[in-house]
Every structure is written in C-alpha cells, then in structure tokens.
Amino acid sequence: MLTKFLLALWLLGNSSPCTPKSNAVFMQMIDSQKGSFTTQDPDDEWYGLPWHTLGVKEFKPFARIYNNPTLYVACAMEYMRDTTYNHRSKHFALLSMEKLPFKDCLKTLALCYRLYKSGLIHEETLSEALLLGFSESNVFDKNKGNPALVSILKKMASDKTLPTYMHKTISRMLN
C-alpha cells in the first residue's frame, strides 16, 4: 500500500511520469545489460563488483538514464516493484538513478526499504539506496537534518532485521 502511495507522490511531484516512450528507453537499458545480471556468480561477488568503475556509465543506454534520472525514476520504481524481474536487474535499475535530486532520493530510499521488507529487492540494493544520496550529488549529506530523512533513517535504525553493516551506515548518517 505504501509503495503505491509513494509512486503516486512521484507522479504529483517534479519527476516525469513513466510514459510509454520513457519506459521503452528504460527497458532498452535493462535489456542491454542482461548479460551483467544473469551470470551465475554468487551474490556476494556480484553485488560486490565495482559497477561504477566498470565503464557502465559510458554505455549509451545507461548514460542516457543516468544523466537524466528524473525523466526515468517513475519507470525505475515501477520496474523495481514488479515481481517478475530478478533482484540483480532491480539493483541495476537503481544504479542508473544515482544523480537524483534529494526529494527523489528520499522517495527512492523509502520505497526501497518497503520493497526490501516485502522481499522484492536484495539487501545490497537497499544498501545502495542508502548510498544513493552520497554519490556525486551528496544530497543526503547536504540535507542531513531534514525531518523526512531523519524519520526514515530512524525507522530503519530500529529495524532488527537489517544486517549489521547497514545499521552502521545508518548510524553514521544520523550522526
């Protein structure tokens, strides 16, 4: 229920809705990366790959979304909510959202937390959502005292099901 509400907020906010055209561009990017997320590598190895340094940002379909994430964030979040896609492809979808503005990073974090709790994304994808705001734009750091950010971080900090490393990250973000 909360995920549908958050998705509706996107459609009312500054980000563009997921139109057939933007969805086609988004799906082209996902399809072009299928070889990356359909490998048989164990999860700890696959999620540990330094995707940011492997040239993925220079790949045209990925770069188009990466450099204009507000045009595609609604498509990315619809994709991540879809139960027919695997966890690794959803992680890749999130990586393309690294340059989101603060409000969208915050909504993405909230949605990823709900998706993780529902089993729809891997814990490393939730961890990536935590780090999303610390990427190039560093928006979580710049908005450290924002009540909405503090609220979601405190909610996550009290969640005993999250792994220890994530609690450490959240603690650093709150201090």
JSON list of C-alpha atoms in Angstrom, two decimals, residues 14-163:
[
{"chain": "A", "resi": 14, "resn": "ASN", "atom": "CA", "xyz": [8.70, 17.20, -10.14]},
{"chain": "A", "resi": 15, "resn": "SER", "atom": "CA", "xyz": [9.64, 13.92, -11.78]},
{"chain": "A", "resi": 16, "resn": "SER", "atom": "CA", "xyz": [8.19, 12.81, -15.05]},
{"chain": "A", "resi": 17, "resn": "PRO", "atom": "CA", "xyz": [5.63, 10.00, -15.17]},
{"chain": "A", "resi": 18, "resn": "CYS", "atom": "CA", "xyz": [6.57, 6.70, -16.77]},
{"chain": "A", "resi": 19, "resn": "THR", "atom": "CA", "xyz": [5.34, 7.23, -20.31]},
{"chain": "A", "resi": 20, "resn": "PRO", "atom": "CA", "xyz": [5.49, 4.51, -22.97]},
{"chain": "A", "resi": 21, "resn": "LYS", "atom": "CA", "xyz": [8.46, 6.34, -24.53]},
{"chain": "A", "resi": 22, "resn": "SER", "atom": "CA", "xyz": [10.42, 6.70, -21.29]},
{"chain": "A", "resi": 23, "resn": "ASN", "atom": "CA", "xyz": [9.60, 3.10, -20.37]},
{"chain": "A", "resi": 24, "resn": "ALA", "atom": "CA", "xyz": [10.90, 1.92, -23.77]},
{"chain": "A", "resi": 25, "resn": "VAL", "atom": "CA", "xyz": [14.19, 3.78, -23.16]},
{"chain": "A", "resi": 26, "resn": "PHE", "atom": "CA", "xyz": [14.42, 2.36, -19.65]},
{"chain": "A", "resi": 27, "resn": "MET", "atom": "CA", "xyz": [13.72, -1.21, -20.81]},
{"chain": "A", "resi": 28, "resn": "GLN", "atom": "CA", "xyz": [16.30, -0.83, -23.61]},
{"chain": "A", "resi": 29, "resn": "MET", "atom": "CA", "xyz": [18.89, -0.03, -20.94]},
{"chain": "A", "resi": 30, "resn": "ILE", "atom": "CA", "xyz": [17.85, -3.03, -18.83]},
{"chain": "A", "resi": 31, "resn": "ASP", "atom": "CA", "xyz": [17.83, -5.37, -21.86]},
{"chain": "A", "resi": 32, "resn": "SER", "atom": "CA", "xyz": [21.28, -4.17, -22.92]},
{"chain": "A", "resi": 33, "resn": "GLN", "atom": "CA", "xyz": [22.66, -5.19, -19.52]},
{"chain": "A", "resi": 34, "resn": "LYS", "atom": "CA", "xyz": [21.06, -8.64, -19.26]},
{"chain": "A", "resi": 35, "resn": "GLY", "atom": "CA", "xyz": [24.44, -10.34, -19.52]},
{"chain": "A", "resi": 36, "resn": "SER", "atom": "CA", "xyz": [25.58, -8.43, -16.45]},
{"chain": "A", "resi": 37, "resn": "PHE", "atom": "CA", "xyz": [22.82, -9.61, -14.15]},
{"chain": "A", "resi": 38, "resn": "THR", "atom": "CA", "xyz": [22.10, -13.12, -15.44]},
{"chain": "A", "resi": 39, "resn": "THR", "atom": "CA", "xyz": [25.52, -14.53, -14.54]},
{"chain": "A", "resi": 40, "resn": "GLN", "atom": "CA", "xyz": [25.87, -17.46, -12.17]},
{"chain": "A", "resi": 41, "resn": "ASP", "atom": "CA", "xyz": [28.25, -15.53, -9.88]},
{"chain": "A", "resi": 42, "resn": "PRO", "atom": "CA", "xyz": [27.41, -15.85, -6.18]},
{"chain": "A", "resi": 43, "resn": "ASP", "atom": "CA", "xyz": [25.54, -12.85, -4.78]},
{"chain": "A", "resi": 44, "resn": "ASP", "atom": "CA", "xyz": [28.39, -11.69, -2.56]},
{"chain": "A", "resi": 45, "resn": "GLU", "atom": "CA", "xyz": [30.68, -11.48, -5.61]},
{"chain": "A", "resi": 46, "resn": "TRP", "atom": "CA", "xyz": [28.12, -9.97, -7.98]},
{"chain": "A", "resi": 47, "resn": "TYR", "atom": "CA", "xyz": [26.88, -7.25, -5.62]},
{"chain": "A", "resi": 48, "resn": "GLY", "atom": "CA", "xyz": [30.48, -6.52, -4.64]},
{"chain": "A", "resi": 49, "resn": "LEU", "atom": "CA", "xyz": [31.52, -5.64, -8.19]},
{"chain": "A", "resi": 50, "resn": "PRO", "atom": "CA", "xyz": [32.60, -2.00, -8.60]},
{"chain": "A", "resi": 51, "resn": "TRP", "atom": "CA", "xyz": [29.90, -1.21, -11.16]},
{"chain": "A", "resi": 52, "resn": "HIS", "atom": "CA", "xyz": [30.79, 2.47, -11.04]},
{"chain": "A", "resi": 53, "resn": "THR", "atom": "CA", "xyz": [34.28, 1.77, -12.37]},
{"chain": "A", "resi": 54, "resn": "LEU", "atom": "CA", "xyz": [33.44, -0.86, -14.97]},
{"chain": "A", "resi": 55, "resn": "GLY", "atom": "CA", "xyz": [32.52, 1.61, -17.72]},
{"chain": "A", "resi": 56, "resn": "VAL", "atom": "CA", "xyz": [28.78, 1.19, -17.33]},
{"chain": "A", "resi": 57, "resn": "LYS", "atom": "CA", "xyz": [28.28, 4.97, -17.12]},
{"chain": "A", "resi": 58, "resn": "GLU", "atom": "CA", "xyz": [29.80, 5.37, -20.59]},
{"chain": "A", "resi": 59, "resn": "PHE", "atom": "CA", "xyz": [27.40, 2.86, -22.13]},
{"chain": "A", "resi": 60, "resn": "LYS", "atom": "CA", "xyz": [24.87, 4.98, -24.09]},
{"chain": "A", "resi": 61, "resn": "PRO", "atom": "CA", "xyz": [21.57, 3.43, -22.93]},
{"chain": "A", "resi": 62, "resn": "PHE", "atom": "CA", "xyz": [22.71, 3.55, -19.30]},
{"chain": "A", "resi": 63, "resn": "ALA", "atom": "CA", "xyz": [24.25, 7.05, -19.61]},
{"chain": "A", "resi": 64, "resn": "ARG", "atom": "CA", "xyz": [21.04, 8.46, -21.09]},
{"chain": "A", "resi": 65, "resn": "ILE", "atom": "CA", "xyz": [19.12, 7.47, -17.96]},
{"chain": "A", "resi": 66, "resn": "TYR", "atom": "CA", "xyz": [21.98, 8.11, -15.55]},
{"chain": "A", "resi": 67, "resn": "ASN", "atom": "CA", "xyz": [22.37, 11.70, -16.77]},
{"chain": "A", "resi": 68, "resn": "ASN", "atom": "CA", "xyz": [18.61, 12.42, -16.76]},
{"chain": "A", "resi": 69, "resn": "PRO", "atom": "CA", "xyz": [17.23, 10.33, -13.88]},
{"chain": "A", "resi": 70, "resn": "THR", "atom": "CA", "xyz": [14.17, 12.48, -13.16]},
{"chain": "A", "resi": 71, "resn": "LEU", "atom": "CA", "xyz": [12.84, 11.55, -16.60]},
{"chain": "A", "resi": 72, "resn": "TYR", "atom": "CA", "xyz": [13.03, 7.84, -15.75]},
{"chain": "A", "resi": 73, "resn": "VAL", "atom": "CA", "xyz": [12.65, 7.49, -11.98]},
{"chain": "A", "resi": 74, "resn": "ALA", "atom": "CA", "xyz": [8.95, 6.59, -12.19]},
{"chain": "A", "resi": 75, "resn": "CYS", "atom": "CA", "xyz": [9.80, 3.82, -14.68]},
{"chain": "A", "resi": 76, "resn": "ALA", "atom": "CA", "xyz": [12.64, 2.59, -12.46]},
{"chain": "A", "resi": 77, "resn": "MET", "atom": "CA", "xyz": [10.37, 2.40, -9.43]},
{"chain": "A", "resi": 78, "resn": "GLU", "atom": "CA", "xyz": [7.60, 0.62, -11.36]},
{"chain": "A", "resi": 79, "resn": "TYR", "atom": "CA", "xyz": [10.23, -1.83, -12.59]},
{"chain": "A", "resi": 80, "resn": "MET", "atom": "CA", "xyz": [11.54, -2.43, -9.08]},
{"chain": "A", "resi": 81, "resn": "ARG", "atom": "CA", "xyz": [8.02, -3.10, -7.77]},
{"chain": "A", "resi": 82, "resn": "ASP", "atom": "CA", "xyz": [7.36, -5.71, -10.46]},
{"chain": "A", "resi": 83, "resn": "THR", "atom": "CA", "xyz": [7.66, -9.25, -9.09]},
{"chain": "A", "resi": 84, "resn": "THR", "atom": "CA", "xyz": [8.61, -10.73, -12.49]},
{"chain": "A", "resi": 85, "resn": "TYR", "atom": "CA", "xyz": [12.09, -9.15, -12.56]},
{"chain": "A", "resi": 86, "resn": "ASN", "atom": "CA", "xyz": [15.08, -10.53, -10.68]},
{"chain": "A", "resi": 87, "resn": "HIS", "atom": "CA", "xyz": [16.85, -8.79, -7.82]},
{"chain": "A", "resi": 88, "resn": "ARG", "atom": "CA", "xyz": [20.02, -8.12, -9.77]},
{"chain": "A", "resi": 89, "resn": "SER", "atom": "CA", "xyz": [18.22, -6.32, -12.58]},
{"chain": "A", "resi": 90, "resn": "LYS", "atom": "CA", "xyz": [16.46, -4.18, -9.98]},
{"chain": "A", "resi": 91, "resn": "HIS", "atom": "CA", "xyz": [19.85, -3.32, -8.47]},
{"chain": "A", "resi": 92, "resn": "PHE", "atom": "CA", "xyz": [21.00, -2.22, -11.91]},
{"chain": "A", "resi": 93, "resn": "ALA", "atom": "CA", "xyz": [17.87, -0.08, -12.27]},
{"chain": "A", "resi": 94, "resn": "LEU", "atom": "CA", "xyz": [18.73, 1.66, -9.01]},
{"chain": "A", "resi": 95, "resn": "LEU", "atom": "CA", "xyz": [22.35, 2.28, -10.09]},
{"chain": "A", "resi": 96, "resn": "SER", "atom": "CA", "xyz": [21.02, 4.33, -13.01]},
{"chain": "A", "resi": 97, "resn": "MET", "atom": "CA", "xyz": [19.29, 6.68, -10.54]},
{"chain": "A", "resi": 98, "resn": "GLU", "atom": "CA", "xyz": [22.48, 7.91, -8.84]},
{"chain": "A", "resi": 99, "resn": "LYS", "atom": "CA", "xyz": [22.04, 11.57, -9.88]},
{"chain": "A", "resi": 100, "resn": "LEU", "atom": "CA", "xyz": [18.54, 12.03, -8.48]},
{"chain": "A", "resi": 101, "resn": "PRO", "atom": "CA", "xyz": [17.73, 15.23, -6.57]},
{"chain": "A", "resi": 102, "resn": "PHE", "atom": "CA", "xyz": [17.16, 14.98, -2.81]},
{"chain": "A", "resi": 103, "resn": "LYS", "atom": "CA", "xyz": [13.36, 14.59, -2.86]},
{"chain": "A", "resi": 104, "resn": "ASP", "atom": "CA", "xyz": [13.57, 11.73, -5.32]},
{"chain": "A", "resi": 105, "resn": "CYS", "atom": "CA", "xyz": [16.49, 10.09, -3.46]},
{"chain": "A", "resi": 106, "resn": "LEU", "atom": "CA", "xyz": [14.40, 10.23, -0.30]},
{"chain": "A", "resi": 107, "resn": "LYS", "atom": "CA", "xyz": [11.36, 8.70, -2.02]},
{"chain": "A", "resi": 108, "resn": "THR", "atom": "CA", "xyz": [13.59, 6.06, -3.57]},
{"chain": "A", "resi": 109, "resn": "LEU", "atom": "CA", "xyz": [15.07, 5.15, -0.19]},
{"chain": "A", "resi": 110, "resn": "ALA", "atom": "CA", "xyz": [11.60, 4.89, 1.38]},
{"chain": "A", "resi": 111, "resn": "LEU", "atom": "CA", "xyz": [10.33, 2.74, -1.48]},
{"chain": "A", "resi": 112, "resn": "CYS", "atom": "CA", "xyz": [13.42, 0.51, -1.47]},
{"chain": "A", "resi": 113, "resn": "TYR", "atom": "CA", "xyz": [13.01, -0.06, 2.25]},
{"chain": "A", "resi": 114, "resn": "ARG", "atom": "CA", "xyz": [9.41, -1.22, 1.72]},
{"chain": "A", "resi": 115, "resn": "LEU", "atom": "CA", "xyz": [10.44, -3.38, -1.24]},
{"chain": "A", "resi": 116, "resn": "TYR", "atom": "CA", "xyz": [13.21, -4.98, 0.83]},
{"chain": "A", "resi": 117, "resn": "LYS", "atom": "CA", "xyz": [10.77, -5.70, 3.67]},
{"chain": "A", "resi": 118, "resn": "SER", "atom": "CA", "xyz": [8.46, -7.32, 1.09]},
{"chain": "A", "resi": 119, "resn": "GLY", "atom": "CA", "xyz": [11.27, -9.44, -0.35]},
{"chain": "A", "resi": 120, "resn": "LEU", "atom": "CA", "xyz": [11.20, -7.68, -3.72]},
{"chain": "A", "resi": 121, "resn": "ILE", "atom": "CA", "xyz": [14.80, -6.44, -3.67]},
{"chain": "A", "resi": 122, "resn": "HIS", "atom": "CA", "xyz": [18.10, -7.76, -2.31]},
{"chain": "A", "resi": 123, "resn": "GLU", "atom": "CA", "xyz": [19.60, -6.21, 0.85]},
{"chain": "A", "resi": 124, "resn": "GLU", "atom": "CA", "xyz": [22.50, -4.86, -1.23]},
{"chain": "A", "resi": 125, "resn": "THR", "atom": "CA", "xyz": [20.03, -2.87, -3.31]},
{"chain": "A", "resi": 126, "resn": "LEU", "atom": "CA", "xyz": [18.62, -1.30, -0.15]},
{"chain": "A", "resi": 127, "resn": "SER", "atom": "CA", "xyz": [22.19, -0.56, 0.89]},
{"chain": "A", "resi": 128, "resn": "GLU", "atom": "CA", "xyz": [22.78, 1.07, -2.49]},
{"chain": "A", "resi": 129, "resn": "ALA", "atom": "CA", "xyz": [19.66, 3.20, -1.94]},
{"chain": "A", "resi": 130, "resn": "LEU", "atom": "CA", "xyz": [21.19, 4.39, 1.33]},
{"chain": "A", "resi": 131, "resn": "LEU", "atom": "CA", "xyz": [24.34, 5.36, -0.53]},
{"chain": "A", "resi": 132, "resn": "LEU", "atom": "CA", "xyz": [22.44, 6.87, -3.47]},
{"chain": "A", "resi": 133, "resn": "GLY", "atom": "CA", "xyz": [22.32, 10.25, -1.80]},
{"chain": "A", "resi": 134, "resn": "PHE", "atom": "CA", "xyz": [26.04, 10.12, -1.07]},
{"chain": "A", "resi": 135, "resn": "SER", "atom": "CA", "xyz": [27.03, 9.70, -4.69]},
{"chain": "A", "resi": 136, "resn": "GLU", "atom": "CA", "xyz": [28.02, 12.58, -6.96]},
{"chain": "A", "resi": 137, "resn": "SER", "atom": "CA", "xyz": [25.34, 14.91, -5.65]},
{"chain": "A", "resi": 138, "resn": "ASN", "atom": "CA", "xyz": [25.87, 14.04, -1.97]},
{"chain": "A", "resi": 139, "resn": "VAL", "atom": "CA", "xyz": [22.28, 15.12, -1.32]},
{"chain": "A", "resi": 140, "resn": "PHE", "atom": "CA", "xyz": [21.75, 13.14, 1.89]},
{"chain": "A", "resi": 141, "resn": "ASP", "atom": "CA", "xyz": [24.80, 14.78, 3.46]},
{"chain": "A", "resi": 142, "resn": "LYS", "atom": "CA", "xyz": [23.63, 18.25, 2.38]},
{"chain": "A", "resi": 143, "resn": "ASN", "atom": "CA", "xyz": [20.16, 17.56, 3.84]},
{"chain": "A", "resi": 144, "resn": "LYS", "atom": "CA", "xyz": [21.32, 15.69, 6.93]},
{"chain": "A", "resi": 145, "resn": "GLY", "atom": "CA", "xyz": [18.86, 17.38, 9.31]},
{"chain": "A", "resi": 146, "resn": "ASN", "atom": "CA", "xyz": [15.84, 17.05, 7.03]},
{"chain": "A", "resi": 147, "resn": "PRO", "atom": "CA", "xyz": [12.97, 15.68, 9.16]},
{"chain": "A", "resi": 148, "resn": "ALA", "atom": "CA", "xyz": [11.77, 13.27, 6.46]},
{"chain": "A", "resi": 149, "resn": "LEU", "atom": "CA", "xyz": [15.27, 11.83, 6.01]},
{"chain": "A", "resi": 150, "resn": "VAL", "atom": "CA", "xyz": [15.83, 11.55, 9.76]},
{"chain": "A", "resi": 151, "resn": "SER", "atom": "CA", "xyz": [12.45, 9.85, 10.13]},
{"chain": "A", "resi": 152, "resn": "ILE", "atom": "CA", "xyz": [13.11, 7.12, 7.59]},
{"chain": "A", "resi": 153, "resn": "LEU", "atom": "CA", "xyz": [16.65, 6.59, 8.89]},
{"chain": "A", "resi": 154, "resn": "LYS", "atom": "CA", "xyz": [15.38, 6.21, 12.46]},
{"chain": "A", "resi": 155, "resn": "LYS", "atom": "CA", "xyz": [12.73, 3.76, 11.30]},
{"chain": "A", "resi": 156, "resn": "MET", "atom": "CA", "xyz": [15.40, 1.72, 9.54]},
{"chain": "A", "resi": 157, "resn": "ALA", "atom": "CA", "xyz": [17.76, 2.01, 12.54]},
{"chain": "A", "resi": 158, "resn": "SER", "atom": "CA", "xyz": [15.13, 0.40, 14.76]},
{"chain": "A", "resi": 159, "resn": "ASP", "atom": "CA", "xyz": [14.59, -2.49, 12.32]},
{"chain": "A", "resi": 160, "resn": "LYS", "atom": "CA", "xyz": [16.32, -5.51, 13.85]},
{"chain": "A", "resi": 161, "resn": "THR", "atom": "CA", "xyz": [16.05, -7.47, 10.59]},
{"chain": "A", "resi": 162, "resn": "LEU", "atom": "CA", "xyz": [18.55, -5.24, 8.77]},
{"chain": "A", "resi": 163, "resn": "PRO", "atom": "CA", "xyz": [22.14, -6.51, 8.64]}
]
